[in-house]
Structures are given as C-alpha cells and as structure tokens.
Amino acid sequence: MDWYPEPDEQTLRQEREKARELRKSRWWQNRIARGECHYCGGHFAAKELTLDHVVPLSRGGRSTRGNCVPACKECNSRKQSLLPVEWQEYLDSLGRSDVD
C-alpha cells in the first residue's frame, strides 16, 4: 500500500482549477518567460513549457507555487505521476542525471 492519500474526484477538480488559475498568473508567466525546463534544464519557447506538479495531484500534491514547475513536454510526459525520488531513480536507471 502506498503512503500517499488517494484524492477524491472533487479534490482533483479543485486542484485542476487552481492549476488553471496559476497558469494565468503573473508569477507563472514570469516562470515560463525564462524558458527553462525544471527537469532537464533545456531552453524552450514559453508556449512549449507545461505546468508540472512536482508531487502529482494523483499522489496527493496540490496546485501551489511551491509544487508547480515549468517542464518541457518530453520531461512532463516521461515523469507522469512519479515522485521526485522515483524520477531520480528512473534517470539513474538510464545512467544519467537528466533527460538529455
């Protein structure tokens, strides 16, 4: 059994709405304007970056500034619902510390 709480549908809807609001914020616009993926460090156009939850909503994470980072589509896709330690283990299994 996993240690994280399984969020209910109402919580997931609320957190997804908060994420939509965060994407509209000046804070988020400033984050993506830097054009850097949190995970691989690659540089991208702002429109190519996605909002990723470091601790995924499905694993009990929340849509807060401290839990949301810009991620390129490839990193976000590969990370899926992994926790940071699991993401690092995945990268280590590939023999690298980033997704280059």
N, CA, C and O atoms as a DFTB+ gen file, in Angstrom:
400 C
 N C O
     1  1       0.835      -1.186       0.000
     2  2       0.000       0.000       0.000
     3  2       0.879       1.249       0.000
     4  3       1.861       1.324       0.738
     5  1       0.523       2.220      -0.826
     6  2       1.281       3.453      -0.908
     7  2       0.969       4.366       0.274
     8  3      -0.100       4.276       0.877
     9  1       1.902       5.233       0.593
    10  2       1.752       6.116       1.746
    11  2       0.950       7.373       1.426
    12  3       0.497       8.053       2.347
    13  1       0.765       7.694       0.183
    14  2       0.100       8.937      -0.184
    15  2      -1.416       8.761      -0.210
    16  3      -1.925       7.681      -0.508
    17  1      -2.129       9.845       0.108
    18  2      -3.591       9.738       0.098
    19  2      -4.127       9.724      -1.332
    20  3      -3.615      10.437      -2.196
    21  1      -5.126       8.936      -1.575
    22  2      -5.775       8.883      -2.880
    23  2      -6.796      10.022      -2.916
    24  3      -7.784       9.979      -2.183
    25  1      -6.574      11.046      -3.761
    26  2      -7.506      12.170      -3.770
    27  2      -8.851      11.784      -4.397
    28  3      -8.916      10.969      -5.318
    29  1      -9.910      12.388      -3.875
    30  2     -11.222      12.125      -4.454
    31  2     -11.429      13.033      -5.664
    32  3     -10.661      13.969      -5.887
    33  1     -12.460      12.751      -6.434
    34  2     -12.719      13.492      -7.676
    35  2     -12.931      14.982      -7.428
    36  3     -12.464      15.810      -8.210
    37  1     -13.616      15.326      -6.368
    38  2     -13.853      16.742      -6.071
    39  2     -12.538      17.467      -5.797
    40  3     -12.335      18.584      -6.274
    41  1     -11.657      16.847      -5.042
    42  2     -10.346      17.442      -4.753
    43  2      -9.557      17.608      -6.037
    44  3      -8.946      18.653      -6.261
    45  1      -9.564      16.585      -6.883
    46  2      -8.844      16.674      -8.165
    47  2      -9.388      17.818      -9.016
    48  3      -8.613      18.571      -9.606
    49  1     -10.702      17.956      -9.084
    50  2     -11.299      19.065      -9.858
    51  2     -10.873      20.411      -9.307
    52  3     -10.531      21.316     -10.068
    53  1     -10.890      20.551      -7.982
    54  2     -10.495      21.813      -7.349
    55  2      -9.025      22.130      -7.633
    56  3      -8.678      23.273      -7.929
    57  1      -8.172      21.122      -7.544
    58  2      -6.749      21.341      -7.772
    59  2      -6.463      21.653      -9.239
    60  3      -5.582      22.461      -9.535
    61  1      -7.182      21.035     -10.146
    62  2      -7.012      21.339     -11.572
    63  2      -7.461      22.771     -11.864
    64  3      -6.852      23.458     -12.684
    65  1      -8.518      23.219     -11.201
    66  2      -8.974      24.604     -11.365
    67  2      -7.921      25.578     -10.822
    68  3      -7.647      26.606     -11.441
    69  1      -7.339      25.254      -9.677
    70  2      -6.259      26.091      -9.123
    71  2      -5.084      26.152     -10.097
    72  3      -4.477      27.209     -10.270
    73  1      -4.761      25.028     -10.732
    74  2      -3.663      24.998     -11.709
    75  2      -3.981      25.901     -12.895
    76  3      -3.102      26.609     -13.389
    77  1      -5.232      25.882     -13.357
    78  2      -5.623      26.773     -14.461
    79  2      -5.451      28.227     -14.061
    80  3      -4.989      29.045     -14.857
    81  1      -5.819      28.547     -12.834
    82  2      -5.664      29.926     -12.345
    83  2      -4.181      30.296     -12.230
    84  3      -3.788      31.411     -12.574
    85  1      -3.369      29.363     -11.751
    86  2      -1.921      29.617     -11.657
    87  2      -1.328      29.920     -13.027
    88  3      -0.483      30.806     -13.159
    89  1      -1.768      29.187     -14.048
    90  2      -1.246      29.409     -15.408
    91  2      -1.542      30.817     -15.914
    92  3      -0.821      31.337     -16.766
    93  1      -2.588      31.428     -15.398
    94  2      -2.961      32.787     -15.802
    95  2      -2.202      33.857     -15.009
    96  3      -2.228      35.033     -15.375
    97  1      -1.544      33.464     -13.950
    98  2      -0.922      34.432     -13.033
    99  2       0.376      35.023     -13.592
   100  3       1.053      34.414     -14.421
   101  1       0.693      36.203     -13.124
   102  2       1.962      36.850     -13.488
   103  2       3.139      35.993     -13.026
   104  3       4.151      35.894     -13.720
   105  1       3.003      35.378     -11.857
   106  2       4.062      34.511     -11.345
   107  2       4.396      33.428     -12.368
   108  3       5.567      33.214     -12.681
   109  1       3.375      32.744     -12.893
   110  2       3.613      31.678     -13.866
   111  2       4.168      32.237     -15.165
   112  3       5.080      31.655     -15.751
   113  1       3.630      33.354     -15.617
   114  2       4.126      33.951     -16.858
   115  2       5.616      34.292     -16.724
   116  3       6.379      34.119     -17.674
   117  1       6.022      34.770     -15.562
   118  2       7.441      35.045     -15.322
   119  2       8.270      33.760     -15.316
   120  3       9.389      33.734     -15.830
   121  1       7.719      32.703     -14.736
   122  2       8.440      31.419     -14.697
   123  2       8.675      30.873     -16.097
   124  3       9.789      30.454     -16.412
   125  1       7.650      30.868     -16.943
   126  2       7.828      30.299     -18.286
   127  2       8.575      31.249     -19.215
   128  3       9.146      30.820     -20.218
   129  1       8.573      32.541     -18.883
   130  2       9.323      33.502     -19.709
   131  2      10.820      33.198     -19.672
   132  3      11.546      33.536     -20.607
   133  1      11.278      32.569     -18.605
   134  2      12.696      32.179     -18.517
   135  2      13.011      31.080     -19.535
   136  3      14.155      30.925     -19.963
   137  1      11.982      30.325     -19.913
   138  2      12.141      29.318     -20.958
   139  2      12.919      28.082     -20.564
   140  3      13.431      27.376     -21.433
   141  1      13.020      27.803     -19.271
   142  2      13.842      26.672     -18.829
   143  2      13.000      25.575     -18.192
   144  3      12.171      25.827     -17.318
   145  1      13.236      24.360     -18.652
   146  2      12.580      23.191     -18.067
   147  2      13.223      22.895     -16.711
   148  3      14.446      22.827     -16.592
   149  1      12.397      22.724     -15.715
   150  2      12.870      22.432     -14.358
   151  2      13.668      21.136     -14.301
   152  3      14.595      21.013     -13.500
   153  1      13.319      20.181     -15.132
   154  2      13.923      18.853     -15.042
   155  2      15.184      18.674     -15.883
   156  3      16.196      18.197     -15.371
   157  1      15.145      19.039     -17.136
   158  2      16.315      18.801     -17.993
   159  2      17.176      20.049     -18.177
   160  3      18.304      19.955     -18.663
   161  1      16.657      21.214     -17.793
   162  2      17.419      22.445     -17.944
   163  2      17.439      22.971     -19.368
   164  3      18.087      23.978     -19.655
   165  1      16.731      22.291     -20.260
   166  2      16.677      22.727     -21.655
   167  2      15.935      24.043     -21.788
   168  3      15.124      24.401     -20.934
   169  1      16.219      24.757     -22.862
   170  2      15.569      26.047     -23.113
   171  2      14.535      25.890     -24.224
   172  3      14.787      25.293     -25.270
   173  1      13.363      26.452     -23.948
   174  2      12.213      26.305     -24.835
   175  2      11.456      27.625     -24.909
   176  3      11.585      28.483     -24.036
   177  1      10.670      27.767     -25.960
   178  2       9.742      28.893     -26.024
   179  2       8.714      28.703     -24.915
   180  3       8.375      27.574     -24.562
   181  1       8.225      29.801     -24.375
   182  2       7.267      29.727     -23.267
   183  2       6.074      28.831     -23.605
   184  3       5.596      28.086     -22.749
   185  1       5.599      28.900     -24.836
   186  2       4.416      28.103     -25.211
   187  2       4.718      26.608     -25.274
   188  3       3.796      25.795     -25.342
   189  1       5.989      26.239     -25.252
   190  2       6.372      24.823     -25.288
   191  2       6.526      24.226     -23.890
   192  3       6.775      23.029     -23.750
   193  1       6.378      25.054     -22.860
   194  2       6.511      24.566     -21.490
   195  2       5.138      24.279     -20.887
   196  3       4.170      24.999     -21.134
   197  1       5.077      23.229     -20.105
   198  2       3.848      22.840     -19.432
   199  2       4.006      23.055     -17.933
   200  3       5.120      23.187     -17.427
   201  1       2.886      23.087     -17.236
   202  2       2.917      23.173     -15.782
   203  2       2.942      21.744     -15.254
   204  3       2.038      20.955     -15.529
   205  1       3.975      21.422     -14.501
   206  2       4.077      20.090     -13.905
   207  2       3.989      20.208     -12.397
   208  3       4.567      21.115     -11.797
   209  1       3.268      19.293     -11.795
   210  2       3.202      19.201     -10.338
   211  2       4.360      18.308      -9.884
   212  3       4.415      17.135     -10.254
   213  1       5.276      18.849      -9.094
   214  2       6.418      18.074      -8.604
   215  2       5.898      16.830      -7.879
   216  3       6.314      15.709      -8.175
   217  1       5.001      17.038      -6.945
   218  2       4.253      15.924      -6.351
   219  2       2.919      15.907      -7.084
   220  3       2.095      16.799      -6.885
   221  1       2.698      14.909      -7.925
   222  2       1.496      14.876      -8.757
   223  2       0.197      14.923      -7.944
   224  3       0.137      14.462      -6.804
   225  1      -0.824      15.487      -8.559
   226  2      -2.128      15.533      -7.905
   227  2      -2.587      14.133      -7.519
   228  3      -3.175      13.931      -6.456
   229  1      -2.314      13.174      -8.390
   230  2      -2.741      11.802      -8.125
   231  2      -2.012      11.173      -6.944
   232  3      -2.412      10.122      -6.443
   233  1      -0.937      11.825      -6.505
   234  2      -0.157      11.308      -5.378
   235  2      -0.309      12.206      -4.155
   236  3       0.476      12.118      -3.210
   237  1      -1.327      13.075      -4.177
   238  2      -1.611      13.924      -3.016
   239  2      -1.038      15.333      -3.106
   240  3      -1.172      16.116      -2.166
   241  1      -0.399      15.663      -4.232
   242  2       0.150      17.005      -4.406
   243  2      -0.941      18.042      -4.571
   244  3      -2.106      17.704      -4.780
   245  1      -0.562      19.294      -4.477
   246  2      -1.502      20.398      -4.599
   247  2      -1.026      21.361      -5.675
   248  3       0.141      21.354      -6.066
   249  1      -1.944      22.183      -6.141
   250  2      -1.620      23.196      -7.156
   251  2      -1.215      24.488      -6.458
   252  3      -1.990      25.440      -6.367
   253  1       0.017      24.495      -5.969
   254  2       0.575      25.656      -5.289
   255  2       1.859      26.076      -5.997
   256  3       2.445      25.298      -6.750
   257  1       2.284      27.291      -5.754
   258  2       3.535      27.762      -6.359
   259  2       4.707      26.868      -6.002
   260  3       5.585      26.634      -6.832
   261  1       4.729      26.377      -4.800
   262  2       5.838      25.533      -4.352
   263  2       5.841      24.139      -4.961
   264  3       6.840      23.426      -4.868
   265  1       4.731      23.742      -5.585
   266  2       4.637      22.394      -6.149
   267  2       4.508      22.400      -7.670
   268  3       4.408      21.334      -8.277
   269  1       4.508      23.562      -8.290
   270  2       4.341      23.650      -9.737
   271  2       5.593      24.229     -10.386
   272  3       6.106      25.267      -9.967
   273  1       6.070      23.542     -11.410
   274  2       7.280      23.975     -12.109
   275  2       7.062      23.877     -13.617
   276  3       6.242      23.085     -14.082
   277  1       7.807      24.693     -14.382
   278  2       7.738      24.552     -15.836
   279  2       8.502      23.303     -16.281
   280  3       9.608      23.034     -15.812
   281  1       7.900      22.559     -17.180
   282  2       8.537      21.347     -17.708
   283  2       8.295      21.272     -19.204
   284  3       7.208      21.590     -19.688
   285  1       9.320      20.849     -19.929
   286  2       9.106      20.622     -21.359
   287  2       8.145      19.440     -21.500
   288  3       7.973      18.649     -20.573
   289  1       7.540      19.339     -22.644
   290  2       6.541      18.288     -22.857
   291  2       7.143      16.896     -22.708
   292  3       6.495      15.985     -22.194
   293  1       8.383      16.735     -23.160
   294  2       9.019      15.421     -23.055
   295  2       9.227      15.015     -21.603
   296  3       8.896      13.894     -21.218
   297  1       9.777      15.923     -20.793
   298  2      10.003      15.596     -19.378
   299  2       8.678      15.348     -18.660
   300  3       8.555      14.398     -17.887
   301  1       7.697      16.198     -18.914
   302  2       6.398      16.031     -18.256
   303  2       5.791      14.685     -18.642
   304  3       5.219      13.993     -17.800
   305  1       5.913      14.326     -19.882
   306  2       5.380      13.058     -20.370
   307  2       6.108      11.871     -19.735
   308  3       5.475      10.896     -19.330
   309  1       7.403      11.953     -19.650
   310  2       8.185      10.860     -19.066
   311  2       7.961      10.747     -17.562
   312  3       7.893       9.642     -17.023
   313  1       7.847      11.878     -16.891
   314  2       7.703      11.874     -15.436
   315  2       6.353      11.322     -15.009
   316  3       6.259      10.630     -13.995
   317  1       5.322      11.616     -15.760
   318  2       3.961      11.160     -15.444
   319  2       3.619      11.427     -13.983
   320  3       3.606      12.584     -13.563
   321  1       3.344      10.396     -13.208
   322  2       2.939      10.594     -11.815
   323  2       4.030      10.174     -10.830
   324  3       3.744       9.785      -9.698
   325  1       5.279      10.260     -11.277
   326  2       6.384       9.890     -10.396
   327  2       6.652      10.980      -9.366
   328  3       6.521      12.170      -9.654
   329  1       7.025      10.559      -8.172
   330  2       7.506      11.485      -7.150
   331  2       8.956      11.836      -7.490
   332  3       9.597      11.119      -8.259
   333  1       9.482      12.934      -6.924
   334  2      10.869      13.312      -7.246
   335  2      11.888      12.196      -7.054
   336  3      12.769      12.024      -7.897
   337  1      11.792      11.440      -5.976
   338  2      12.757      10.360      -5.750
   339  2      12.604       9.268      -6.807
   340  3      13.595       8.674      -7.232
   341  1      11.386       9.002      -7.228
   342  2      11.156       7.991      -8.265
   343  2      11.665       8.468      -9.614
   344  3      12.208       7.682     -10.391
   345  1      11.490       9.757      -9.894
   346  2      12.009      10.355     -11.132
   347  2      13.531      10.221     -11.169
   348  3      14.101       9.854     -12.196
   349  1      14.189      10.522     -10.038
   350  2      15.643      10.414      -9.982
   351  2      16.082       8.971     -10.155
   352  3      17.074       8.702     -10.832
   353  1      15.360       8.044      -9.553
   354  2      15.682       6.622      -9.731
   355  2      15.556       6.219     -11.197
   356  3      16.374       5.457     -11.712
   357  1      14.534       6.732     -11.858
   358  2      14.355       6.457     -13.293
   359  2      15.549       6.980     -14.080
   360  3      16.105       6.271     -14.919
   361  1      15.941       8.219     -13.808
   362  2      17.095       8.791     -14.514
   363  2      18.362       7.998     -14.223
   364  3      19.160       7.732     -15.122
   365  1      18.541       7.624     -12.961
   366  2      19.720       6.825     -12.584
   367  2      19.729       5.494     -13.328
   368  3      20.789       5.010     -13.723
   369  1      18.557       4.904     -13.519
   370  2      18.485       3.616     -14.224
   371  2      18.906       3.766     -15.684
   372  3      19.331       2.802     -16.321
   373  1      18.780       4.995     -16.207
   374  2      19.218       5.265     -17.572
   375  2      20.699       5.635     -17.623
   376  3      21.280       5.794     -18.697
   377  1      21.302       5.770     -16.426
   378  2      22.707       6.119     -16.356
   379  2      22.976       7.598     -16.571
   380  3      24.049       7.974     -17.042
   381  1      22.006       8.441     -16.227
   382  2      22.209       9.885     -16.375
   383  2      21.401      10.621     -15.334
   384  3      20.500      10.061     -14.709
   385  1      21.740      11.901     -15.154
   386  2      21.061      12.694     -14.127
   387  2      20.039      13.649     -14.713
   388  3      19.375      14.369     -13.967
   389  1      19.898      13.674     -16.031
   390  2      18.856      14.476     -16.668
   391  2      18.353      13.719     -17.883
   392  3      18.759      12.578     -18.105
   393  1      17.490      14.318     -18.664
   394  2      16.867      13.576     -19.760
   395  2      17.484      13.861     -21.120
   396  3      16.873      13.534     -22.138
   397  1      18.643      14.445     -21.177
   398  2      19.283      14.757     -22.474
   399  2      19.343      13.560     -23.374
   400  3      19.848      13.653     -24.493
